[in-house]
Short mmCIF file of C-alpha atoms in Angstrom, two decimals:
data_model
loop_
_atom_site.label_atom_id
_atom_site.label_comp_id
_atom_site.label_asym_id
_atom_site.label_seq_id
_atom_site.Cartn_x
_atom_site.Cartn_y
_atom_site.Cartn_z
CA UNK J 1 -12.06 -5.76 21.96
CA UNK J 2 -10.56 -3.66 19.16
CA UNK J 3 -13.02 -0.74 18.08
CA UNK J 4 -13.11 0.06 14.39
CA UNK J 5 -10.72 2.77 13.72
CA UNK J 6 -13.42 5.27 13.02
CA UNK J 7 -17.45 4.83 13.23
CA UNK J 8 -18.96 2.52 10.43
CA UNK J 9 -22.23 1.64 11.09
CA UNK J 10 -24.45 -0.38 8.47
CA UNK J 11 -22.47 -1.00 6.10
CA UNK J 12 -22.89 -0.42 2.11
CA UNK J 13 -20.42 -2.50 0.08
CA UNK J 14 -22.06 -1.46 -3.31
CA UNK J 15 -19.25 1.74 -5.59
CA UNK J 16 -22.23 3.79 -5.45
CA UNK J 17 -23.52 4.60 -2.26
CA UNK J 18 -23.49 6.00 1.19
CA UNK J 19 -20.34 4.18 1.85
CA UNK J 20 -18.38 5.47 -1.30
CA UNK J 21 -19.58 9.05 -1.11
CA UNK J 22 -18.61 9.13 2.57
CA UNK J 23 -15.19 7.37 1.99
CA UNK J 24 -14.20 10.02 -0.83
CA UNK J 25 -15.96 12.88 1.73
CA UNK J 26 -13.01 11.87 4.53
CA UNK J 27 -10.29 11.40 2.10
CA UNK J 28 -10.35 7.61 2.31
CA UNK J 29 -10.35 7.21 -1.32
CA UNK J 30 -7.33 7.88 -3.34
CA UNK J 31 -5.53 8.53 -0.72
CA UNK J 32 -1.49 7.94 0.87
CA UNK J 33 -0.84 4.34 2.20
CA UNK J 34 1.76 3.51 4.56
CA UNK J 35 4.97 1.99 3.09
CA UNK J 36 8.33 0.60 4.95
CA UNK J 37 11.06 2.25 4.55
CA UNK J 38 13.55 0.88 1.97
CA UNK J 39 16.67 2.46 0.17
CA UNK J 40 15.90 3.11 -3.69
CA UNK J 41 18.92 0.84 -4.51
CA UNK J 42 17.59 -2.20 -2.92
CA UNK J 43 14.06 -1.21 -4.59
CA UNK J 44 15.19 -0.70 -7.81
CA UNK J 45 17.00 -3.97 -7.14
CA UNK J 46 13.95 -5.80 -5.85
CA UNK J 47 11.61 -4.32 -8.76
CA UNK J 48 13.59 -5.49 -11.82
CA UNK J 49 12.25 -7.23 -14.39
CA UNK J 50 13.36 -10.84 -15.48
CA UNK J 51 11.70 -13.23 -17.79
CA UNK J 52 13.58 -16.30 -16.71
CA UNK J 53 11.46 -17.41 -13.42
CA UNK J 54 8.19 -17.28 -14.71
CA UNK J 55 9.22 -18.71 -18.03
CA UNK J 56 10.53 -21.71 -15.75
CA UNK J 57 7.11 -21.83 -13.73
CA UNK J 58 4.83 -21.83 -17.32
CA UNK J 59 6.57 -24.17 -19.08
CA UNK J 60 5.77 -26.45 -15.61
CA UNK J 61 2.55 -24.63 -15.71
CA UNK J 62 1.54 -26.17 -19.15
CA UNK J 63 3.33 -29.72 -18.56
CA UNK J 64 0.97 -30.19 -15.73
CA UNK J 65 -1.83 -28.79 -17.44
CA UNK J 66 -0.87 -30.75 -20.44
CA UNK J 67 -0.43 -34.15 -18.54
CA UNK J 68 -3.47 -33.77 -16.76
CA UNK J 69 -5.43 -33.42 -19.62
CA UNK J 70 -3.86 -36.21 -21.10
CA UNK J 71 -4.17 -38.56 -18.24
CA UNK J 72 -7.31 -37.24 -17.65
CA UNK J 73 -8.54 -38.26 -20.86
CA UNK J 74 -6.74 -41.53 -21.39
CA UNK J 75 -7.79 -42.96 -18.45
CA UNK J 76 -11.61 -41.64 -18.59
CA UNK J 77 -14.41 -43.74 -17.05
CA UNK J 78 -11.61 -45.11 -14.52
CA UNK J 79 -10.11 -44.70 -10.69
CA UNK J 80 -6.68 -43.89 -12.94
CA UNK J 81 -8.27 -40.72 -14.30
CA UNK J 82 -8.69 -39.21 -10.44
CA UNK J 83 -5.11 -38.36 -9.78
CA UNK J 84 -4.78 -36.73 -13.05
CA UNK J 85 -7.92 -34.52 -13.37
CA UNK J 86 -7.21 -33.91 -9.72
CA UNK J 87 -4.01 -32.14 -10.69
CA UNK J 88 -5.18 -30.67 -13.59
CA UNK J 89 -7.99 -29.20 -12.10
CA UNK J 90 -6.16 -27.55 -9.31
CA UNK J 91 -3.45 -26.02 -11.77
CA UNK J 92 -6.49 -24.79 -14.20
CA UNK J 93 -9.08 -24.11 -11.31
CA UNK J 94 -6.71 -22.09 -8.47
CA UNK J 95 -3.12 -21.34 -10.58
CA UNK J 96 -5.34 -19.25 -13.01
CA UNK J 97 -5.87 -16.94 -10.24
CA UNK J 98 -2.37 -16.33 -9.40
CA UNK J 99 -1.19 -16.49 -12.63
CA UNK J 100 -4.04 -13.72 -13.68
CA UNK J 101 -3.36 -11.31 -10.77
CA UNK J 102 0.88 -11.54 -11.54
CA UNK J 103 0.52 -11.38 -15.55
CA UNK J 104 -2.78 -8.32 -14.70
CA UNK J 105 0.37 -5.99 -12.86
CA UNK J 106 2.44 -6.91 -16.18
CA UNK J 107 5.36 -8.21 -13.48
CA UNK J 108 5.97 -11.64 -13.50
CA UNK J 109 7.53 -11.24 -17.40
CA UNK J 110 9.19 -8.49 -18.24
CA UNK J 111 8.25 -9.36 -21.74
CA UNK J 112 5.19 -7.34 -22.30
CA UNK J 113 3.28 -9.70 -25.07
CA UNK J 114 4.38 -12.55 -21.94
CA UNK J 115 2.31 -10.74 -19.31
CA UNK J 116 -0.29 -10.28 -22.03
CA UNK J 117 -1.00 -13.83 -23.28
CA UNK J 118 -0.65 -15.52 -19.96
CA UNK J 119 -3.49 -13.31 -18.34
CA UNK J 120 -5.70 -13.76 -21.17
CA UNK J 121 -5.66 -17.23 -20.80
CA UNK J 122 -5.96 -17.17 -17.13
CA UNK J 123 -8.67 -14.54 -17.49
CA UNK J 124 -11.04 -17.43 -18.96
CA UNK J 125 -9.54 -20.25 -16.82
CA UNK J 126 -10.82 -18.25 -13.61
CA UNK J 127 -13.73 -16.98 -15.63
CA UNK J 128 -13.22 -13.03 -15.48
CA UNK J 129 -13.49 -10.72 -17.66
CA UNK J 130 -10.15 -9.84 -18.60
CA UNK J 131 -11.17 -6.18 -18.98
CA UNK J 132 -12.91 -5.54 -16.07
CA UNK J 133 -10.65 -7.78 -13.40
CA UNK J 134 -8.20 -5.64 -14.71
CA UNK J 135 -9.78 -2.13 -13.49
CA UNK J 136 -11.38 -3.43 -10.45
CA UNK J 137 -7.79 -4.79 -8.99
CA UNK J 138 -6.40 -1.90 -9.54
CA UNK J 139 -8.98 -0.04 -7.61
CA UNK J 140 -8.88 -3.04 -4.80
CA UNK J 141 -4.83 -1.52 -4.84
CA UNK J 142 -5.74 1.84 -4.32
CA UNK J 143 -8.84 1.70 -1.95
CA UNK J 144 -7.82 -2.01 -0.28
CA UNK J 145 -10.92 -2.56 2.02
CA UNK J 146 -12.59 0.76 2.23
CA UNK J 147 -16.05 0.28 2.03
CA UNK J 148 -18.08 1.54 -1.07
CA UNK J 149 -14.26 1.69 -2.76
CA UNK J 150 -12.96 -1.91 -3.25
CA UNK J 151 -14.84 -4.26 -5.56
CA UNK J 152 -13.06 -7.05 -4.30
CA UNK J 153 -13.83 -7.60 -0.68
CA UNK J 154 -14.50 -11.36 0.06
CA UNK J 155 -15.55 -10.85 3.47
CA UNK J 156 -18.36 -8.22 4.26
CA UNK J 157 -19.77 -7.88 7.74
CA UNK J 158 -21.39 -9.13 9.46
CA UNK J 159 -19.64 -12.60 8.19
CA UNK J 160 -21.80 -15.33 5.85
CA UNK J 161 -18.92 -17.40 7.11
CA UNK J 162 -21.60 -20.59 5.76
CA UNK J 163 -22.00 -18.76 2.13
CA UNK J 164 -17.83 -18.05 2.13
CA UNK J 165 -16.90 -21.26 3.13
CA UNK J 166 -19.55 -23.08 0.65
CA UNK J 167 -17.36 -21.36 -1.88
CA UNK J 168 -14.40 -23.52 -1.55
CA UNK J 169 -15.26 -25.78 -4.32
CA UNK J 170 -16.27 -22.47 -5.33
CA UNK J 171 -20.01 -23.52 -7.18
CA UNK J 172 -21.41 -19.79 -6.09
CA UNK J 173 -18.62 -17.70 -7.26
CA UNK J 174 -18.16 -19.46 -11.27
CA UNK J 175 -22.02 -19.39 -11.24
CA UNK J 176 -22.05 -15.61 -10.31
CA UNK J 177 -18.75 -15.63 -12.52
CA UNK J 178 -20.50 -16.86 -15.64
CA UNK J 179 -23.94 -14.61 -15.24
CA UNK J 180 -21.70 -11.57 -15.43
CA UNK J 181 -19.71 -12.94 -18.68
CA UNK J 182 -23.25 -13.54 -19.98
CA UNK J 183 -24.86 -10.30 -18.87
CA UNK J 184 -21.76 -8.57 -20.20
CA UNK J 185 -21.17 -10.82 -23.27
CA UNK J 186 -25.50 -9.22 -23.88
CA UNK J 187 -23.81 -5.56 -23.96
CA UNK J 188 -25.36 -4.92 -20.31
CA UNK J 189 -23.37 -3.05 -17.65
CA UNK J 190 -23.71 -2.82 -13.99
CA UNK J 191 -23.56 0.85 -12.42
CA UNK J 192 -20.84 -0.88 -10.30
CA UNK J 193 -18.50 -1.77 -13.32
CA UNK J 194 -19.38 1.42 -15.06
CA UNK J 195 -17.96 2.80 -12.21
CA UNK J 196 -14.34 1.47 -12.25
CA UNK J 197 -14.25 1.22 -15.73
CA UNK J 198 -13.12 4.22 -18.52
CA UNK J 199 -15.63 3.79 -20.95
CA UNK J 200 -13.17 3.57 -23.70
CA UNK J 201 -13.35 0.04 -22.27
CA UNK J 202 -16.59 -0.81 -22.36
CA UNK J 203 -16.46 -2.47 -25.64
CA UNK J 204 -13.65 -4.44 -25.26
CA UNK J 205 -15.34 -5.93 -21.97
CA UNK J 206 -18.11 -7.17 -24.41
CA UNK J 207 -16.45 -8.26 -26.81
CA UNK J 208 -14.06 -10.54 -24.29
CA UNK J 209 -17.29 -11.52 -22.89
CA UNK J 210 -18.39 -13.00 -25.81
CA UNK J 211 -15.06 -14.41 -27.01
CA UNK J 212 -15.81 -16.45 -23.12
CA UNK J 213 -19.32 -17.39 -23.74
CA UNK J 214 -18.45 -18.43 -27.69
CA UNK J 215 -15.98 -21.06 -26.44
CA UNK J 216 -18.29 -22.10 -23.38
CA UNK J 217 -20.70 -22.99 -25.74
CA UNK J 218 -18.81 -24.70 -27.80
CA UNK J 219 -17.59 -26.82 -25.30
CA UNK J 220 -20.93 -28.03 -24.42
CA UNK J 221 -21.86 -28.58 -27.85
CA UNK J 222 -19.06 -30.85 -27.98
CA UNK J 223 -20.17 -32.31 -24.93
CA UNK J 224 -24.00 -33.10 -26.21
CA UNK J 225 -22.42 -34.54 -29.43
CA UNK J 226 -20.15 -36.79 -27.63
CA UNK J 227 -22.70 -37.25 -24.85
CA UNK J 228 -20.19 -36.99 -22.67
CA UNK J 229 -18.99 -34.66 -19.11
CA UNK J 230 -15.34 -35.12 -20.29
CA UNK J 231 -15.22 -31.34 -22.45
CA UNK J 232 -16.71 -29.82 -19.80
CA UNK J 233 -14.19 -31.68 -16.92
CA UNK J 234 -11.86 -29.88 -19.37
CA UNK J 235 -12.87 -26.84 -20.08
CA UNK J 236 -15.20 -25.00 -17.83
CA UNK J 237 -15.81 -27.66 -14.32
CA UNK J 238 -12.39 -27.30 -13.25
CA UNK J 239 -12.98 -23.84 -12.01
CA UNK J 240 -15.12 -25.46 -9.74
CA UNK J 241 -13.53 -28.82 -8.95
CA UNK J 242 -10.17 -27.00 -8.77
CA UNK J 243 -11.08 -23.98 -6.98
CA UNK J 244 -10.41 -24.80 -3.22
CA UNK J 245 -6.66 -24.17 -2.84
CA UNK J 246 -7.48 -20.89 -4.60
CA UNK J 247 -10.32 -20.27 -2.55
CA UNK J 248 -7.92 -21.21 0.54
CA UNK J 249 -5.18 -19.53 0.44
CA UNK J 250 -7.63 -15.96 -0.99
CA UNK J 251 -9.47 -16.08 2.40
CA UNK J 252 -6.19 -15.61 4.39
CA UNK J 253 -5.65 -12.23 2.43
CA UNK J 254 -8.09 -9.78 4.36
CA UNK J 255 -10.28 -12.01 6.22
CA UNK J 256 -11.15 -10.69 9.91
CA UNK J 257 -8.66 -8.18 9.65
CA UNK J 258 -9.61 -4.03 9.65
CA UNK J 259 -11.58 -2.29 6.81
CA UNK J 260 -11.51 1.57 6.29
CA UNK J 261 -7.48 1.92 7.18
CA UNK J 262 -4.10 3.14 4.82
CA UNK J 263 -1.81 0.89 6.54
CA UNK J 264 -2.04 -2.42 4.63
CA UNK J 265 -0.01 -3.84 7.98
CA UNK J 266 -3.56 -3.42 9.90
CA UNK J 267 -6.00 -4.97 6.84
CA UNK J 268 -3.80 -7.44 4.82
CA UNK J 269 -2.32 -10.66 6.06
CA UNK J 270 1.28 -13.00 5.16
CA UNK J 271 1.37 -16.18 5.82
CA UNK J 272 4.09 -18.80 5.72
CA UNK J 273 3.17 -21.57 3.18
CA UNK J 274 4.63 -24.75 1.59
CA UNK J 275 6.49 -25.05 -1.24
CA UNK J 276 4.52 -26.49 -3.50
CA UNK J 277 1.43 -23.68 -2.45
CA UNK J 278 3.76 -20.84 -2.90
CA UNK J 279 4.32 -22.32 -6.58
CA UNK J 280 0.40 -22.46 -7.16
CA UNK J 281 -0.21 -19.03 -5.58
CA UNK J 282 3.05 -17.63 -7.02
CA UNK J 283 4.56 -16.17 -3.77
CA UNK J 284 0.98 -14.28 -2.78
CA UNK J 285 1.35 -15.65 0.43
CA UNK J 286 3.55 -12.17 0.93
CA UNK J 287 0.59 -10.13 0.75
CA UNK J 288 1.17 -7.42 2.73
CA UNK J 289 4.51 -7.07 0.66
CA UNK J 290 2.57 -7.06 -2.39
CA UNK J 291 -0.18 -4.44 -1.37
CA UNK J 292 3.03 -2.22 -0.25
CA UNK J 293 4.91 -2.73 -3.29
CA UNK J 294 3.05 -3.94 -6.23
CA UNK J 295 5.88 -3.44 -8.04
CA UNK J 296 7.52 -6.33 -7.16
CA UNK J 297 7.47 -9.51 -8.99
CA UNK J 298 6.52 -12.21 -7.82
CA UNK J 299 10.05 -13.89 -7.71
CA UNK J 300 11.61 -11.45 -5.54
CA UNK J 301 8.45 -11.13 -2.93
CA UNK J 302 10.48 -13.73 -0.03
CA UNK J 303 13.83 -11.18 -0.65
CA UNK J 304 11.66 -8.39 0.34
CA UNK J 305 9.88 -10.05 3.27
CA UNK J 306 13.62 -10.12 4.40
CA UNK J 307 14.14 -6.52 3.75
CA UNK J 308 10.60 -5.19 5.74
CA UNK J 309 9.67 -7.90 7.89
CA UNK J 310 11.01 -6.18 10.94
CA UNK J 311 8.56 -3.44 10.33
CA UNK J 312 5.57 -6.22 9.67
CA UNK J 313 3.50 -7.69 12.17
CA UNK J 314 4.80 -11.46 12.85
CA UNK J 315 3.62 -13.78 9.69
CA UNK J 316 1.08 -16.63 10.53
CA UNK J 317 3.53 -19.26 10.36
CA UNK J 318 1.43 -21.84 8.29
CA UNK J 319 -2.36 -21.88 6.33
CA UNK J 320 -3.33 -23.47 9.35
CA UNK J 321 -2.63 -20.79 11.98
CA UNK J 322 -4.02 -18.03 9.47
CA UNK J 323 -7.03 -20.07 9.68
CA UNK J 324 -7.35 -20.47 13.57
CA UNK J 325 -6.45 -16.47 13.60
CA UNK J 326 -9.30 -16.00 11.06
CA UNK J 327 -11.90 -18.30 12.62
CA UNK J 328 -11.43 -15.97 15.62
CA UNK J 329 -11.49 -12.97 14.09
CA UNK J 330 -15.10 -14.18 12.08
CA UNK J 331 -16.75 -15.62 14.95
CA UNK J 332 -16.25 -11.86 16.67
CA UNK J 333 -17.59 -10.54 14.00
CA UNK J 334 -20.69 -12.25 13.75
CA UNK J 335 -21.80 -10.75 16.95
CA UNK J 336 -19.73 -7.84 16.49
CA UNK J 337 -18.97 -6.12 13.20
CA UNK J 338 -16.82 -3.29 14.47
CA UNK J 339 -14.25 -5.84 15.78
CA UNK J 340 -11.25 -6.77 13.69
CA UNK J 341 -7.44 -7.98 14.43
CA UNK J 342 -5.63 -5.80 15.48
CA UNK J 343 -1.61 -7.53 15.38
CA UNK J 344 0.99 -6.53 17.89
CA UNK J 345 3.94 -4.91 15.72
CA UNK J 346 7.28 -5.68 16.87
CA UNK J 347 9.72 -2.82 18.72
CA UNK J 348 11.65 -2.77 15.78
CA UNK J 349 8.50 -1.43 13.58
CA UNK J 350 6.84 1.61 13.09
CA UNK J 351 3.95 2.41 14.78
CA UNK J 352 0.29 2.29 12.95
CA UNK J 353 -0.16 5.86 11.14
CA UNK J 354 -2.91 6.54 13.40
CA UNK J 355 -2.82 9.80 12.15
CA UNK J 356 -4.38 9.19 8.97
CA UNK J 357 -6.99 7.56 10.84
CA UNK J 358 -7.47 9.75 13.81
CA UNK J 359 -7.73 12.74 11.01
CA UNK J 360 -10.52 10.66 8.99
CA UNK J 361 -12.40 10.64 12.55
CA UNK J 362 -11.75 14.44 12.99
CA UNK J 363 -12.95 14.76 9.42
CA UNK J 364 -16.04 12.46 9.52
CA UNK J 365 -17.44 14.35 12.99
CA UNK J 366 -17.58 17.54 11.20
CA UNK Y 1 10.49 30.65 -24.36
CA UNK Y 2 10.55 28.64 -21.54
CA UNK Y 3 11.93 29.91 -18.19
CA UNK Y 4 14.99 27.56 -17.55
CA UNK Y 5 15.01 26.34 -13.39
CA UNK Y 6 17.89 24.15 -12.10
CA UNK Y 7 16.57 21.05 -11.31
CA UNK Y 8 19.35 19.01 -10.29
CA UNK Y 9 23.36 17.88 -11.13
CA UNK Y 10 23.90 15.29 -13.82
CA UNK Y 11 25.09 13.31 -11.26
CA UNK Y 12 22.05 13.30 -9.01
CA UNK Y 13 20.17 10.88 -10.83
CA UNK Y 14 21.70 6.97 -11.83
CA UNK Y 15 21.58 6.20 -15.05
CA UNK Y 16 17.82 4.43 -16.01
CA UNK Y 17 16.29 6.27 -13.08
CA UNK Y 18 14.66 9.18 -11.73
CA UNK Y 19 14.03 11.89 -8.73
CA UNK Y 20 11.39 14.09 -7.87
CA UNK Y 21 11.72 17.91 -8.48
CA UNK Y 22 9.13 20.81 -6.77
CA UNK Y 23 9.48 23.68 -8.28
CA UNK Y 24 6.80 26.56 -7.66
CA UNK Y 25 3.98 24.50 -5.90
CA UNK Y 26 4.09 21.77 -8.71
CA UNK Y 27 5.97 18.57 -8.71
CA UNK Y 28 7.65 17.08 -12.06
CA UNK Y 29 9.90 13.81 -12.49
CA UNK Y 30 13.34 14.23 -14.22
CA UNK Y 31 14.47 11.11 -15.68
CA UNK Y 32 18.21 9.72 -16.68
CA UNK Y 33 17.85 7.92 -19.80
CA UNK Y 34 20.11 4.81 -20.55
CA UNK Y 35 21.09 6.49 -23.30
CA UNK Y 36 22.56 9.56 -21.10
CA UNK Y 37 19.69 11.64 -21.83
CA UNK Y 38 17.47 13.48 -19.86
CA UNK Y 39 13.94 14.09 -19.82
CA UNK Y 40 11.20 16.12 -17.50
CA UNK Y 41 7.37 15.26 -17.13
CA UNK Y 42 4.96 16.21 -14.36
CA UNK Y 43 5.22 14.65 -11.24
CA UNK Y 44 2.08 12.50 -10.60
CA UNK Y 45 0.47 9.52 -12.86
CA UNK Y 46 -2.76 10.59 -14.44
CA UNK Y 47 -4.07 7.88 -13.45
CA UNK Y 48 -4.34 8.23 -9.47
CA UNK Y 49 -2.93 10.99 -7.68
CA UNK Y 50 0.22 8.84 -6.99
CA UNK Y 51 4.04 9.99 -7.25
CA UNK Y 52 5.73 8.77 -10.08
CA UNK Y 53 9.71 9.06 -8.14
CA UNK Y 54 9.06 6.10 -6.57
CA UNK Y 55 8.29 4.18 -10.11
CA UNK Y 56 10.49 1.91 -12.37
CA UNK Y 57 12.25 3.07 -15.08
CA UNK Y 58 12.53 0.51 -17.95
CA UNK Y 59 14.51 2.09 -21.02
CA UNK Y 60 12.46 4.83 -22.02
CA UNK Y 61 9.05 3.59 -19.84
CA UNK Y 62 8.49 5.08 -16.32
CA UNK Y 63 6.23 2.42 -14.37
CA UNK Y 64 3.83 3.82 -11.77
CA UNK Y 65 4.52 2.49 -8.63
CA UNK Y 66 0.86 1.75 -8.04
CA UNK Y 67 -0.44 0.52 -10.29
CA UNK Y 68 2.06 -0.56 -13.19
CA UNK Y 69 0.59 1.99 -15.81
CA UNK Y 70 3.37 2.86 -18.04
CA UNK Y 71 4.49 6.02 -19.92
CA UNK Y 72 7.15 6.61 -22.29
CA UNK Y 73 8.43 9.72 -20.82
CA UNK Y 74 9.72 11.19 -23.79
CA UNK Y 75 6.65 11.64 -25.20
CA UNK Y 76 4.43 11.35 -22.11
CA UNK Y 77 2.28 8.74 -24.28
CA UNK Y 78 0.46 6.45 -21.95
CA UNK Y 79 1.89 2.89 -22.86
CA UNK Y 80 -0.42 0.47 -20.85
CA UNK Y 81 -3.31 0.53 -18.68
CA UNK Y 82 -5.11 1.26 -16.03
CA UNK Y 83 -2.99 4.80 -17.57
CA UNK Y 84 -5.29 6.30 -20.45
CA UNK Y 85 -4.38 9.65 -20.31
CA UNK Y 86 -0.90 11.36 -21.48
CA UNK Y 87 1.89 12.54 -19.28
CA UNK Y 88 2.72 16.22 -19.77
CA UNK Y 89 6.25 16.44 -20.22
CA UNK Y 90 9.09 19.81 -20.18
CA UNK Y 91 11.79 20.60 -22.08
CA UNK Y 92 15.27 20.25 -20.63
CA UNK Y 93 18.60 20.82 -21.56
CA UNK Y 94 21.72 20.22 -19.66
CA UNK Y 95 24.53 22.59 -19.14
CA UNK Y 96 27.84 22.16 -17.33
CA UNK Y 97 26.70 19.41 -15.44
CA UNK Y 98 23.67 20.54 -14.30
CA UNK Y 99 19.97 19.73 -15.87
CA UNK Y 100 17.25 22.32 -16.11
CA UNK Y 101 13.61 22.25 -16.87
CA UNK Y 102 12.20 24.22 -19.17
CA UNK Y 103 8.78 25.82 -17.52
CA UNK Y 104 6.20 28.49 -18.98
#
């Protein structure tokens, strides 16, 4: 067994308690992260800015979307409809969330309004709040996994591995999804999202709440006048329906690896994918690259896996083998929440910084 | 009137780029403009206590390397979020091939 770095006990996932006050006591929060070494020039090189790649991948982004819809609609009340709505749902239901977190780091265009338009419309497709997704990814980049510091973490221990894997056609997660646009969209915030967010932002997150909820509703209206599911299939369902290769591929980020670390080599996961998932999940697949170097677009995320793999642990070399590595890891857990995955780095790689993590110990016993 | 410190040669810093200069304690960024200018703000995003030398420098915008907040650094205005909060920036002037920052 692997222990946990440093002692964790019960856990307290929640910005505002034991966890978070003890993570900020030890310096966990906020603090320096581990990064690969690599020459300004080539990372100067790597972080440009381009518009023409993702320009090429939304225009294919809104065919399919568009051709979906259309199929989708044309062939309504038949088997024809299937393969159409099952496209369209995956490219509104799991691209969103790609296309959100790229266009949310303003890298994928280097045309501002680009990055802009493209996340709000994501934003609803993977019903977020634009506002608020926006401040709690940036804290999941500065406190990635540390308890009572990340608002993102999918997998808390002990595991619901039942409850996580029930959210592949992800019914829990756009329910939970739509209460907050409707608790928000009422002008109520949690002490959680009060939290992450500046205040000076608290009214646009209301007002993009309601802008969501407005267009729900109108979508069901049209719905109960047609008396039909077809507007919502449209607008709305697909999140749902088209959620699993989203759902997939997100699991493989963290899952079963360590919490409470600053080397995103020991809690963050790549994984080899197909062609056609690394167009759905724009190139997040690299994820350890990304956490490392959220500067780099999307596009150029396989040239840097050339540049720092040497210094990664090996990739899982399909979804598959993430998923036997992450079954493992979770049925561990279960009976042991300290455990996590500890990867073998290879000669050519730097060790761990156990120092940062051997000082939080020092730091925590005093 | 500012004290005048060396920061670095002309040279030292590629055009639409920057470096990192400590000086007294504090850390500041000096920047090479695409236009040939150059320019000074403090070191660290106000955002989260990151570095900015390890940022992207798009025309007159210095991206943190974190978290893509953006600042134009000749003003220090903050340009995008999660940044909300101004850069402080220095004067500099450049003599004989050699920049200096202009400190208090």
């Amino acid at each position: 067994m692997t222990a946990a770095p440093f002692p964790v006990g019960q856990r307290d996932y929640s910005l505002v308690g034991p966890d978070s006050r003890r993570a900020v006591e030890i310096g966990l929060a906020s603090a320096e992260w581990y990064h690969s070494d690599v020459p300004r020039a080539v990372m100067k090189d790597l972080m440009k800015r381009t518009d023409g790649p993702a320009i090429r991948d939304t225009i294919l982004w809104f065919a399919l979307l568009i051709g979906g819809a259309w199929g989708g609609i044309y062939f309504w009340g038949t088997w024809a409809c299937v393969p159409f709505l099952f496209v369209y749902s995956v490219i509104y239901g799991s691209s969103c969330d790609s296309r959100w977190h790229e266009c949310g780091h303003g890298t994928a265009f280097r045309t501002p309004w680009m990055n802009d338009v493209i996340y709000q419309i994501a934003s609803f497709m993977v019903m977020r709040n634009p506002v608020t997704w926006r401040w709690s990814h940036a804290r999941h980049h500065t406190d990635t996994y540390i308890v009572g510091r990340d608002a993102e973490i999918a997998w808390m221990r002990p595991p619901k591995t039942l409850t996580n894997f029930l959210a592949l056609f992800d019914v829990i997660g756009a329910t939970r999804s739509l209460l907050i646009l409707a608790r928000n969209a009422t002008g109520r915030l949690t002490p959680d999202e009060k939290d992450f967010v500046p205040e000076s932002e608290w009214g646009k997150m209301i007002l993009a709440a309601r802008i969501h909820m407005a267009i729900y509703a109108a979508t069901i209206a049209v719905a109960l006048a047609t008396w039909s599911w077809l507007p919502l299939m449209l607008i709305g369902l697909p999140r749902i329906y088209g959620s699993w290769h989203m759902v997939m591929c997100g699991h493989l980020q963290h899952a079963g690896l360590a919490e409470n670390v600053l080397d995103h080599r020991l809690n963050t996961r790549t994984v080899y994918m197909n062609p056609i998932s690394r167009y759905i999940y724009w190139n997040m697949n690299y994820h350890i690259e990304h956490h490392m170097f959220p500067m780099v677009p999307y596009h150029a995320l396989p040239r840097l896996h050339e540049v720092i793999k040497a210094d990664l642990p090996p990739p899982n070399l399909s979804i598959l083998d993430g998923y036997r590595e992450v079954f493992a890891s979770l049925r561990r857990q279960k009976t042991d929440p300290e455990y996590y995955l500890r990867k073998t780095l290879p000669p050519s790689a730097k060790p761990y910084r156990e120092e940062f993590h051997t000082l939080n110990i020092a730091r925590s016993n005093t | 009137m500012p004290q005048w410190i060396r920061a670095c040669a002309t040279d030292d810093i590629n055009p639409e780029d920057l470096i990192r200069f400590d000086h007294d304690g504090d850390t500041y960024a000096i920047y090479h403009a695409p236009d040939g200018r150059f320019y000074a703000t403090a070191g660290r995003c106000t955002h989260e206590d990151v570095h900015l030398c390890d940022g992207l420098v798009m025309g007159h915008l210095i991206e943190c390397p974190k978290h893509n907040g953006q600042f134009d650094y000749r003003t220090g205005e903050a340009k995008r979020s999660p940044v909300c909060v101004n850069l402080k920036t220095f004067p500099v002037k450049v003599e004989a091939g050699t920049v200096f920052i202009g400190l208090t």
